[in-house]
Amino acid sequence: MSVNVLICDDSNIARKQFSKLIPEEWKSSLFFAANGMEALDVISSKNISVLFLDLNMPVMDGYQTLTKLQKLGVEISVIVVSADIQPQALARVMSLGAVDFLKKPATQNAVLETLTKHGLYNKSGSGSLTGGLAVANDTVSEPFSLNECLQEVSNIAMGKAASVLANMLNVFIKLPIPTVNMLEVSELQMALTYGDKSKQCSAISQGFVGAGVAFEALFIFSDSSFPDMAKLLHYDQELDRNAEVELLMDVSSVLIGPFMMEMGKQLNIDFSHGHPVLLGQHVSINDLIQIKKTQWKRTLAVEIVYEVENYQISCDLMLLFTEDSVGVLENLLSYLAEE
């Protein structure tokens, strides 16, 4: 008996990489979707039996997709595949009807074990879902750009960092889709998606270098976030300027450290890093850019905006790569585009 399988992920790279993990012996037709809305359209017309579902997507994310499937009463085995490894993320998707959860980047062994555990695949060939794999709506053969590759690597690193912060604070971190752009310094302020750019913020800067890749990590923290963050971190002392700097250093190290370790792991680089420094305190985004304007010319920028659910806390992690790093990154990330 044939089975229709759907991979839903906004990243073309992630869809391609995951399609390689589907067992070739599985008698199935493989479909693809870039968001939950597209997935629902495919499910309504193709009798999908197994859905591999990402969580952080535009238009309709994974949580919304699971909720819609529950309301519609659709019988489908949903396996979430996500970089968001927070315990609350796992609990939420299971409560919404997912049968299992795989963390990115998934391995073939993990996929096979999960499918076998739920009776969806039998390696011996005695089960009902065996045969050959056919790609039904091939959207994964398009060439990949450096921005797409770096976005997927950043997405996985983002999930790792958020999980560490979530565990430390016992909260749920709302994760965005990382944005990646090649920018002139004059375009940097306009490109920032960070909240209200006229509001005051404080920032930490830290430099990283390794294997020909050099970049600066900026941790930008909204000043309005200080009270709630101080409560979560159990800061008993009065939040004067010195205490705020201490808090900034604590939070930035939790987000930047795990992020860099996970990114270095994916790029096979051991990054050396400088000491974190206070870039600005109670200034505007424009002020921050002016401070560094003489050093920045053209940069490959990665931006991730973290928000803490049910708290007035938002912060921005930006990676600003030197122009000389671009060619090195393209070579390092080429493995993602390999056939």
PDB file of N, CA and C in Angstrom, residues 63-131:
ATOM      1  N   TYR A  63       2.411  25.532  15.139  1.00  0.00           N
ATOM      2  CA  TYR A  63       1.396  25.475  16.192  1.00  0.00           C
ATOM      3  C   TYR A  63       0.004  25.733  15.609  1.00  0.00           C
ATOM      4  N   GLN A  64      -0.086  26.749  14.745  1.00  0.00           N
ATOM      5  CA  GLN A  64      -1.368  27.070  14.111  1.00  0.00           C
ATOM      6  C   GLN A  64      -1.838  25.929  13.205  1.00  0.00           C
ATOM      7  N   THR A  65      -0.894  25.290  12.538  1.00  0.00           N
ATOM      8  CA  THR A  65      -1.240  24.175  11.656  1.00  0.00           C
ATOM      9  C   THR A  65      -1.792  23.004  12.446  1.00  0.00           C
ATOM     10  N   LEU A  66      -1.144  22.671  13.562  1.00  0.00           N
ATOM     11  CA  LEU A  66      -1.627  21.578  14.416  1.00  0.00           C
ATOM     12  C   LEU A  66      -3.017  21.895  14.971  1.00  0.00           C
ATOM     13  N   THR A  67      -3.208  23.147  15.375  1.00  0.00           N
ATOM     14  CA  THR A  67      -4.513  23.563  15.907  1.00  0.00           C
ATOM     15  C   THR A  67      -5.595  23.401  14.847  1.00  0.00           C
ATOM     16  N   LYS A  68      -5.290  23.807  13.607  1.00  0.00           N
ATOM     17  CA  LYS A  68      -6.261  23.709  12.517  1.00  0.00           C
ATOM     18  C   LYS A  68      -6.573  22.250  12.196  1.00  0.00           C
ATOM     19  N   LEU A  69      -5.558  21.409  12.195  1.00  0.00           N
ATOM     20  CA  LEU A  69      -5.773  19.983  11.921  1.00  0.00           C
ATOM     21  C   LEU A  69      -6.661  19.351  12.988  1.00  0.00           C
ATOM     22  N   GLN A  70      -6.458  19.766  14.249  1.00  0.00           N
ATOM     23  CA  GLN A  70      -7.307  19.260  15.334  1.00  0.00           C
ATOM     24  C   GLN A  70      -8.759  19.678  15.127  1.00  0.00           C
ATOM     25  N   LYS A  71      -8.975  20.946  14.786  1.00  0.00           N
ATOM     26  CA  LYS A  71     -10.330  21.449  14.600  1.00  0.00           C
ATOM     27  C   LYS A  71     -11.027  20.764  13.435  1.00  0.00           C
ATOM     28  N   LEU A  72     -10.256  20.454  12.402  1.00  0.00           N
ATOM     29  CA  LEU A  72     -10.830  19.804  11.219  1.00  0.00           C
ATOM     30  C   LEU A  72     -11.016  18.300  11.421  1.00  0.00           C
ATOM     31  N   GLY A  73     -10.414  17.766  12.477  1.00  0.00           N
ATOM     32  CA  GLY A  73     -10.522  16.340  12.744  1.00  0.00           C
ATOM     33  C   GLY A  73      -9.797  15.482  11.723  1.00  0.00           C
ATOM     34  N   VAL A  74      -8.695  16.015  11.184  1.00  0.00           N
ATOM     35  CA  VAL A  74      -7.945  15.286  10.164  1.00  0.00           C
ATOM     36  C   VAL A  74      -7.117  14.187  10.823  1.00  0.00           C
ATOM     37  N   GLU A  75      -7.239  12.971  10.317  1.00  0.00           N
ATOM     38  CA  GLU A  75      -6.446  11.856  10.831  1.00  0.00           C
ATOM     39  C   GLU A  75      -5.138  11.778  10.063  1.00  0.00           C
ATOM     40  N   ILE A  76      -4.062  12.186  10.710  1.00  0.00           N
ATOM     41  CA  ILE A  76      -2.758  12.237  10.075  1.00  0.00           C
ATOM     42  C   ILE A  76      -1.698  12.119  11.159  1.00  0.00           C
ATOM     43  N   SER A  77      -0.619  11.418  10.866  1.00  0.00           N
ATOM     44  CA  SER A  77       0.484  11.289  11.824  1.00  0.00           C
ATOM     45  C   SER A  77       1.433  12.468  11.623  1.00  0.00           C
ATOM     46  N   VAL A  78       1.470  13.362  12.605  1.00  0.00           N
ATOM     47  CA  VAL A  78       2.304  14.560  12.513  1.00  0.00           C
ATOM     48  C   VAL A  78       3.550  14.385  13.380  1.00  0.00           C
ATOM     49  N   ILE A  79       4.701  14.510  12.750  1.00  0.00           N
ATOM     50  CA  ILE A  79       5.986  14.469  13.457  1.00  0.00           C
ATOM     51  C   ILE A  79       6.623  15.843  13.302  1.00  0.00           C
ATOM     52  N   VAL A  80       6.766  16.562  14.404  1.00  0.00           N
ATOM     53  CA  VAL A  80       7.347  17.902  14.374  1.00  0.00           C
ATOM     54  C   VAL A  80       8.864  17.786  14.237  1.00  0.00           C
ATOM     55  N   VAL A  81       9.419  18.590  13.338  1.00  0.00           N
ATOM     56  CA  VAL A  81      10.869  18.651  13.135  1.00  0.00           C
ATOM     57  C   VAL A  81      11.279  20.106  13.282  1.00  0.00           C
ATOM     58  N   SER A  82      11.947  20.443  14.379  1.00  0.00           N
ATOM     59  CA  SER A  82      12.170  21.855  14.681  1.00  0.00           C
ATOM     60  C   SER A  82      13.490  22.079  15.406  1.00  0.00           C
ATOM     61  N   ALA A  83      14.023  23.292  15.250  1.00  0.00           N
ATOM     62  CA  ALA A  83      15.199  23.716  16.007  1.00  0.00           C
ATOM     63  C   ALA A  83      14.802  24.233  17.383  1.00  0.00           C
ATOM     64  N   ASP A  84      13.515  24.467  17.585  1.00  0.00           N
ATOM     65  CA  ASP A  84      13.023  24.946  18.881  1.00  0.00           C
ATOM     66  C   ASP A  84      12.903  23.759  19.822  1.00  0.00           C
ATOM     67  N   ILE A  85      13.924  23.569  20.656  1.00  0.00           N
ATOM     68  CA  ILE A  85      13.968  22.397  21.530  1.00  0.00           C
ATOM     69  C   ILE A  85      13.608  22.734  22.969  1.00  0.00           C
ATOM     70  N   GLN A  86      12.889  23.844  23.175  1.00  0.00           N
ATOM     71  CA  GLN A  86      12.433  24.177  24.519  1.00  0.00           C
ATOM     72  C   GLN A  86      11.456  23.104  25.021  1.00  0.00           C
ATOM     73  N   PRO A  87      11.532  22.724  26.274  1.00  0.00           N
ATOM     74  CA  PRO A  87      10.591  21.734  26.814  1.00  0.00           C
ATOM     75  C   PRO A  87       9.139  22.141  26.601  1.00  0.00           C
ATOM     76  N   GLN A  88       8.842  23.439  26.713  1.00  0.00           N
ATOM     77  CA  GLN A  88       7.463  23.884  26.513  1.00  0.00           C
ATOM     78  C   GLN A  88       7.022  23.711  25.061  1.00  0.00           C
ATOM     79  N   ALA A  89       7.958  23.842  24.118  1.00  0.00           N
ATOM     80  CA  ALA A  89       7.611  23.620  22.704  1.00  0.00           C
ATOM     81  C   ALA A  89       7.203  22.172  22.499  1.00  0.00           C
ATOM     82  N   LEU A  90       7.976  21.249  23.074  1.00  0.00           N
ATOM     83  CA  LEU A  90       7.647  19.825  22.966  1.00  0.00           C
ATOM     84  C   LEU A  90       6.288  19.529  23.584  1.00  0.00           C
ATOM     85  N   ALA A  91       6.048  20.069  24.784  1.00  0.00           N
ATOM     86  CA  ALA A  91       4.774  19.817  25.461  1.00  0.00           C
ATOM     87  C   ALA A  91       3.604  20.365  24.653  1.00  0.00           C
ATOM     88  N   ARG A  92       3.778  21.535  24.057  1.00  0.00           N
ATOM     89  CA  ARG A  92       2.686  22.161  23.308  1.00  0.00           C
ATOM     90  C   ARG A  92       2.323  21.353  22.067  1.00  0.00           C
ATOM     91  N   VAL A  93       3.328  20.917  21.315  1.00  0.00           N
ATOM     92  CA  VAL A  93       3.006  20.207  20.074  1.00  0.00           C
ATOM     93  C   VAL A  93       2.372  18.842  20.372  1.00  0.00           C
ATOM     94  N   MET A  94       2.802  18.208  21.466  1.00  0.00           N
ATOM     95  CA  MET A  94       2.195  16.926  21.812  1.00  0.00           C
ATOM     96  C   MET A  94       0.742  17.111  22.240  1.00  0.00           C
ATOM     97  N   SER A  95       0.469  18.207  22.953  1.00  0.00           N
ATOM     98  CA  SER A  95      -0.913  18.480  23.374  1.00  0.00           C
ATOM     99  C   SER A  95      -1.805  18.820  22.191  1.00  0.00           C
ATOM    100  N   LEU A  96      -1.188  19.262  21.091  1.00  0.00           N
ATOM    101  CA  LEU A  96      -1.947  19.617  19.889  1.00  0.00           C
ATOM    102  C   LEU A  96      -2.055  18.455  18.900  1.00  0.00           C
ATOM    103  N   GLY A  97      -1.597  17.280  19.316  1.00  0.00           N
ATOM    104  CA  GLY A  97      -1.835  16.099  18.486  1.00  0.00           C
ATOM    105  C   GLY A  97      -0.644  15.542  17.745  1.00  0.00           C
ATOM    106  N   ALA A  98       0.536  16.157  17.867  1.00  0.00           N
ATOM    107  CA  ALA A  98       1.717  15.585  17.223  1.00  0.00           C
ATOM    108  C   ALA A  98       2.034  14.240  17.872  1.00  0.00           C
ATOM    109  N   VAL A  99       2.522  13.298  17.084  1.00  0.00           N
ATOM    110  CA  VAL A  99       2.846  11.978  17.636  1.00  0.00           C
ATOM    111  C   VAL A  99       4.284  11.906  18.123  1.00  0.00           C
ATOM    112  N   ASP A 100       5.150  12.832  17.622  1.00  0.00           N
ATOM    113  CA  ASP A 100       6.539  12.816  18.069  1.00  0.00           C
ATOM    114  C   ASP A 100       7.232  14.117  17.675  1.00  0.00           C
ATOM    115  N   PHE A 101       8.472  14.259  18.134  1.00  0.00           N
ATOM    116  CA  PHE A 101       9.242  15.491  17.942  1.00  0.00           C
ATOM    117  C   PHE A 101      10.673  15.114  17.600  1.00  0.00           C
ATOM    118  N   LEU A 102      11.202  15.653  16.512  1.00  0.00           N
ATOM    119  CA  LEU A 102      12.594  15.474  16.130  1.00  0.00           C
ATOM    120  C   LEU A 102      13.283  16.827  16.119  1.00  0.00           C
ATOM    121  N   LYS A 103      14.457  16.912  16.706  1.00  0.00           N
ATOM    122  CA  LYS A 103      15.170  18.187  16.702  1.00  0.00           C
ATOM    123  C   LYS A 103      16.035  18.310  15.452  1.00  0.00           C
ATOM    124  N   LYS A 104      16.145  19.527  14.953  1.00  0.00           N
ATOM    125  CA  LYS A 104      17.013  19.810  13.814  1.00  0.00           C
ATOM    126  C   LYS A 104      18.458  19.943  14.291  1.00  0.00           C
ATOM    127  N   PRO A 105      19.422  19.547  13.449  1.00  0.00           N
ATOM    128  CA  PRO A 105      19.243  18.768  12.224  1.00  0.00           C
ATOM    129  C   PRO A 105      18.980  17.305  12.555  1.00  0.00           C
ATOM    130  N   ALA A 106      17.952  16.749  11.968  1.00  0.00           N
ATOM    131  CA  ALA A 106      17.589  15.358  12.231  1.00  0.00           C
ATOM    132  C   ALA A 106      18.574  14.417  11.540  1.00  0.00           C
ATOM    133  N   THR A 107      18.645  13.198  12.023  1.00  0.00           N
ATOM    134  CA  THR A 107      19.483  12.163  11.406  1.00  0.00           C
ATOM    135  C   THR A 107      18.584  11.078  10.832  1.00  0.00           C
ATOM    136  N   GLN A 108      19.133  10.293   9.920  1.00  0.00           N
ATOM    137  CA  GLN A 108      18.336   9.224   9.320  1.00  0.00           C
ATOM    138  C   GLN A 108      17.954   8.177  10.362  1.00  0.00           C
ATOM    139  N   ASN A 109      18.876   7.897  11.281  1.00  0.00           N
ATOM    140  CA  ASN A 109      18.559   6.928  12.334  1.00  0.00           C
ATOM    141  C   ASN A 109      17.386   7.400  13.188  1.00  0.00           C
ATOM    142  N   ALA A 110      17.382   8.699  13.517  1.00  0.00           N
ATOM    143  CA  ALA A 110      16.288   9.243  14.328  1.00  0.00           C
ATOM    144  C   ALA A 110      14.964   9.149  13.583  1.00  0.00           C
ATOM    145  N   VAL A 111      14.982   9.434  12.276  1.00  0.00           N
ATOM    146  CA  VAL A 111      13.759   9.353  11.472  1.00  0.00           C
ATOM    147  C   VAL A 111      13.257   7.910  11.413  1.00  0.00           C
ATOM    148  N   LEU A 112      14.158   6.976  11.146  1.00  0.00           N
ATOM    149  CA  LEU A 112      13.767   5.568  11.054  1.00  0.00           C
ATOM    150  C   LEU A 112      13.224   5.048  12.377  1.00  0.00           C
ATOM    151  N   GLU A 113      13.904   5.406  13.471  1.00  0.00           N
ATOM    152  CA  GLU A 113      13.442   4.963  14.791  1.00  0.00           C
ATOM    153  C   GLU A 113      12.055   5.509  15.100  1.00  0.00           C
ATOM    154  N   THR A 114      11.828   6.772  14.764  1.00  0.00           N
ATOM    155  CA  THR A 114      10.533   7.395  15.031  1.00  0.00           C
ATOM    156  C   THR A 114       9.432   6.754  14.198  1.00  0.00           C
ATOM    157  N   LEU A 115       9.690   6.562  12.914  1.00  0.00           N
ATOM    158  CA  LEU A 115       8.686   5.941  12.048  1.00  0.00           C
ATOM    159  C   LEU A 115       8.377   4.516  12.494  1.00  0.00           C
ATOM    160  N   THR A 116       9.415   3.788  12.860  1.00  0.00           N
ATOM    161  CA  THR A 116       9.229   2.402  13.308  1.00  0.00           C
ATOM    162  C   THR A 116       8.453   2.349  14.616  1.00  0.00           C
ATOM    163  N   LYS A 117       8.795   3.244  15.541  1.00  0.00           N
ATOM    164  CA  LYS A 117       8.135   3.273  16.852  1.00  0.00           C
ATOM    165  C   LYS A 117       6.634   3.459  16.719  1.00  0.00           C
ATOM    166  N   HIS A 118       6.221   4.233  15.734  1.00  0.00           N
ATOM    167  CA  HIS A 118       4.789   4.527  15.571  1.00  0.00           C
ATOM    168  C   HIS A 118       4.121   3.645  14.524  1.00  0.00           C
ATOM    169  N   GLY A 119       4.808   2.573  14.129  1.00  0.00           N
ATOM    170  CA  GLY A 119       4.212   1.625  13.192  1.00  0.00           C
ATOM    171  C   GLY A 119       4.047   2.156  11.788  1.00  0.00           C
ATOM    172  N   LEU A 120       4.831   3.160  11.418  1.00  0.00           N
ATOM    173  CA  LEU A 120       4.709   3.767  10.095  1.00  0.00           C
ATOM    174  C   LEU A 120       5.701   3.201   9.094  1.00  0.00           C
ATOM    175  N   TYR A 121       6.662   2.434   9.593  1.00  0.00           N
ATOM    176  CA  TYR A 121       7.706   1.889   8.723  1.00  0.00           C
ATOM    177  C   TYR A 121       8.240   0.606   9.327  1.00  0.00           C
ATOM    178  N   ASN A 122       8.460  -0.379   8.472  1.00  0.00           N
ATOM    179  CA  ASN A 122       9.009  -1.656   8.896  1.00  0.00           C
ATOM    180  C   ASN A 122      10.219  -1.975   8.039  1.00  0.00           C
ATOM    181  N   LYS A 123      11.401  -1.881   8.643  1.00  0.00           N
ATOM    182  CA  LYS A 123      12.641  -2.045   7.887  1.00  0.00           C
ATOM    183  C   LYS A 123      12.757  -3.415   7.243  1.00  0.00           C
ATOM    184  N   SER A 124      12.153  -4.428   7.856  1.00  0.00           N
ATOM    185  CA  SER A 124      12.256  -5.786   7.319  1.00  0.00           C
ATOM    186  C   SER A 124      11.479  -5.974   6.027  1.00  0.00           C
ATOM    187  N   GLY A 125      10.585  -5.016   5.783  1.00  0.00           N
ATOM    188  CA  GLY A 125       9.789  -5.109   4.558  1.00  0.00           C
ATOM    189  C   GLY A 125       8.492  -5.865   4.735  1.00  0.00           C
ATOM    190  N   SER A 126       8.218  -6.287   5.971  1.00  0.00           N
ATOM    191  CA  SER A 126       6.997  -7.058   6.194  1.00  0.00           C
ATOM    192  C   SER A 126       5.798  -6.176   6.481  1.00  0.00           C
ATOM    193  N   GLY A 127       6.066  -4.893   6.661  1.00  0.00           N
ATOM    194  CA  GLY A 127       4.968  -3.976   6.958  1.00  0.00           C
ATOM    195  C   GLY A 127       4.278  -3.515   5.694  1.00  0.00           C
ATOM    196  N   SER A 128       3.280  -2.677   5.853  1.00  0.00           N
ATOM    197  CA  SER A 128       2.491  -2.250   4.703  1.00  0.00           C
ATOM    198  C   SER A 128       3.125  -1.091   3.952  1.00  0.00           C
ATOM    199  N   LEU A 129       4.053  -0.354   4.595  1.00  0.00           N
ATOM    200  CA  LEU A 129       4.598   0.837   3.966  1.00  0.00           C
ATOM    201  C   LEU A 129       6.012   0.578   3.481  1.00  0.00           C
ATOM    202  N   THR A 130       6.166  -0.211   2.433  1.00  0.00           N
ATOM    203  CA  THR A 130       7.480  -0.500   1.868  1.00  0.00           C
ATOM    204  C   THR A 130       7.412  -0.357   0.363  1.00  0.00           C
ATOM    205  N   GLY A 131       8.555  -0.120  -0.241  1.00  0.00           N
ATOM    206  CA  GLY A 131       8.584   0.011  -1.686  1.00  0.00           C
ATOM    207  C   GLY A 131       9.567   1.073  -2.118  1.00  0.00           C
TER     208      GLY A 131
END
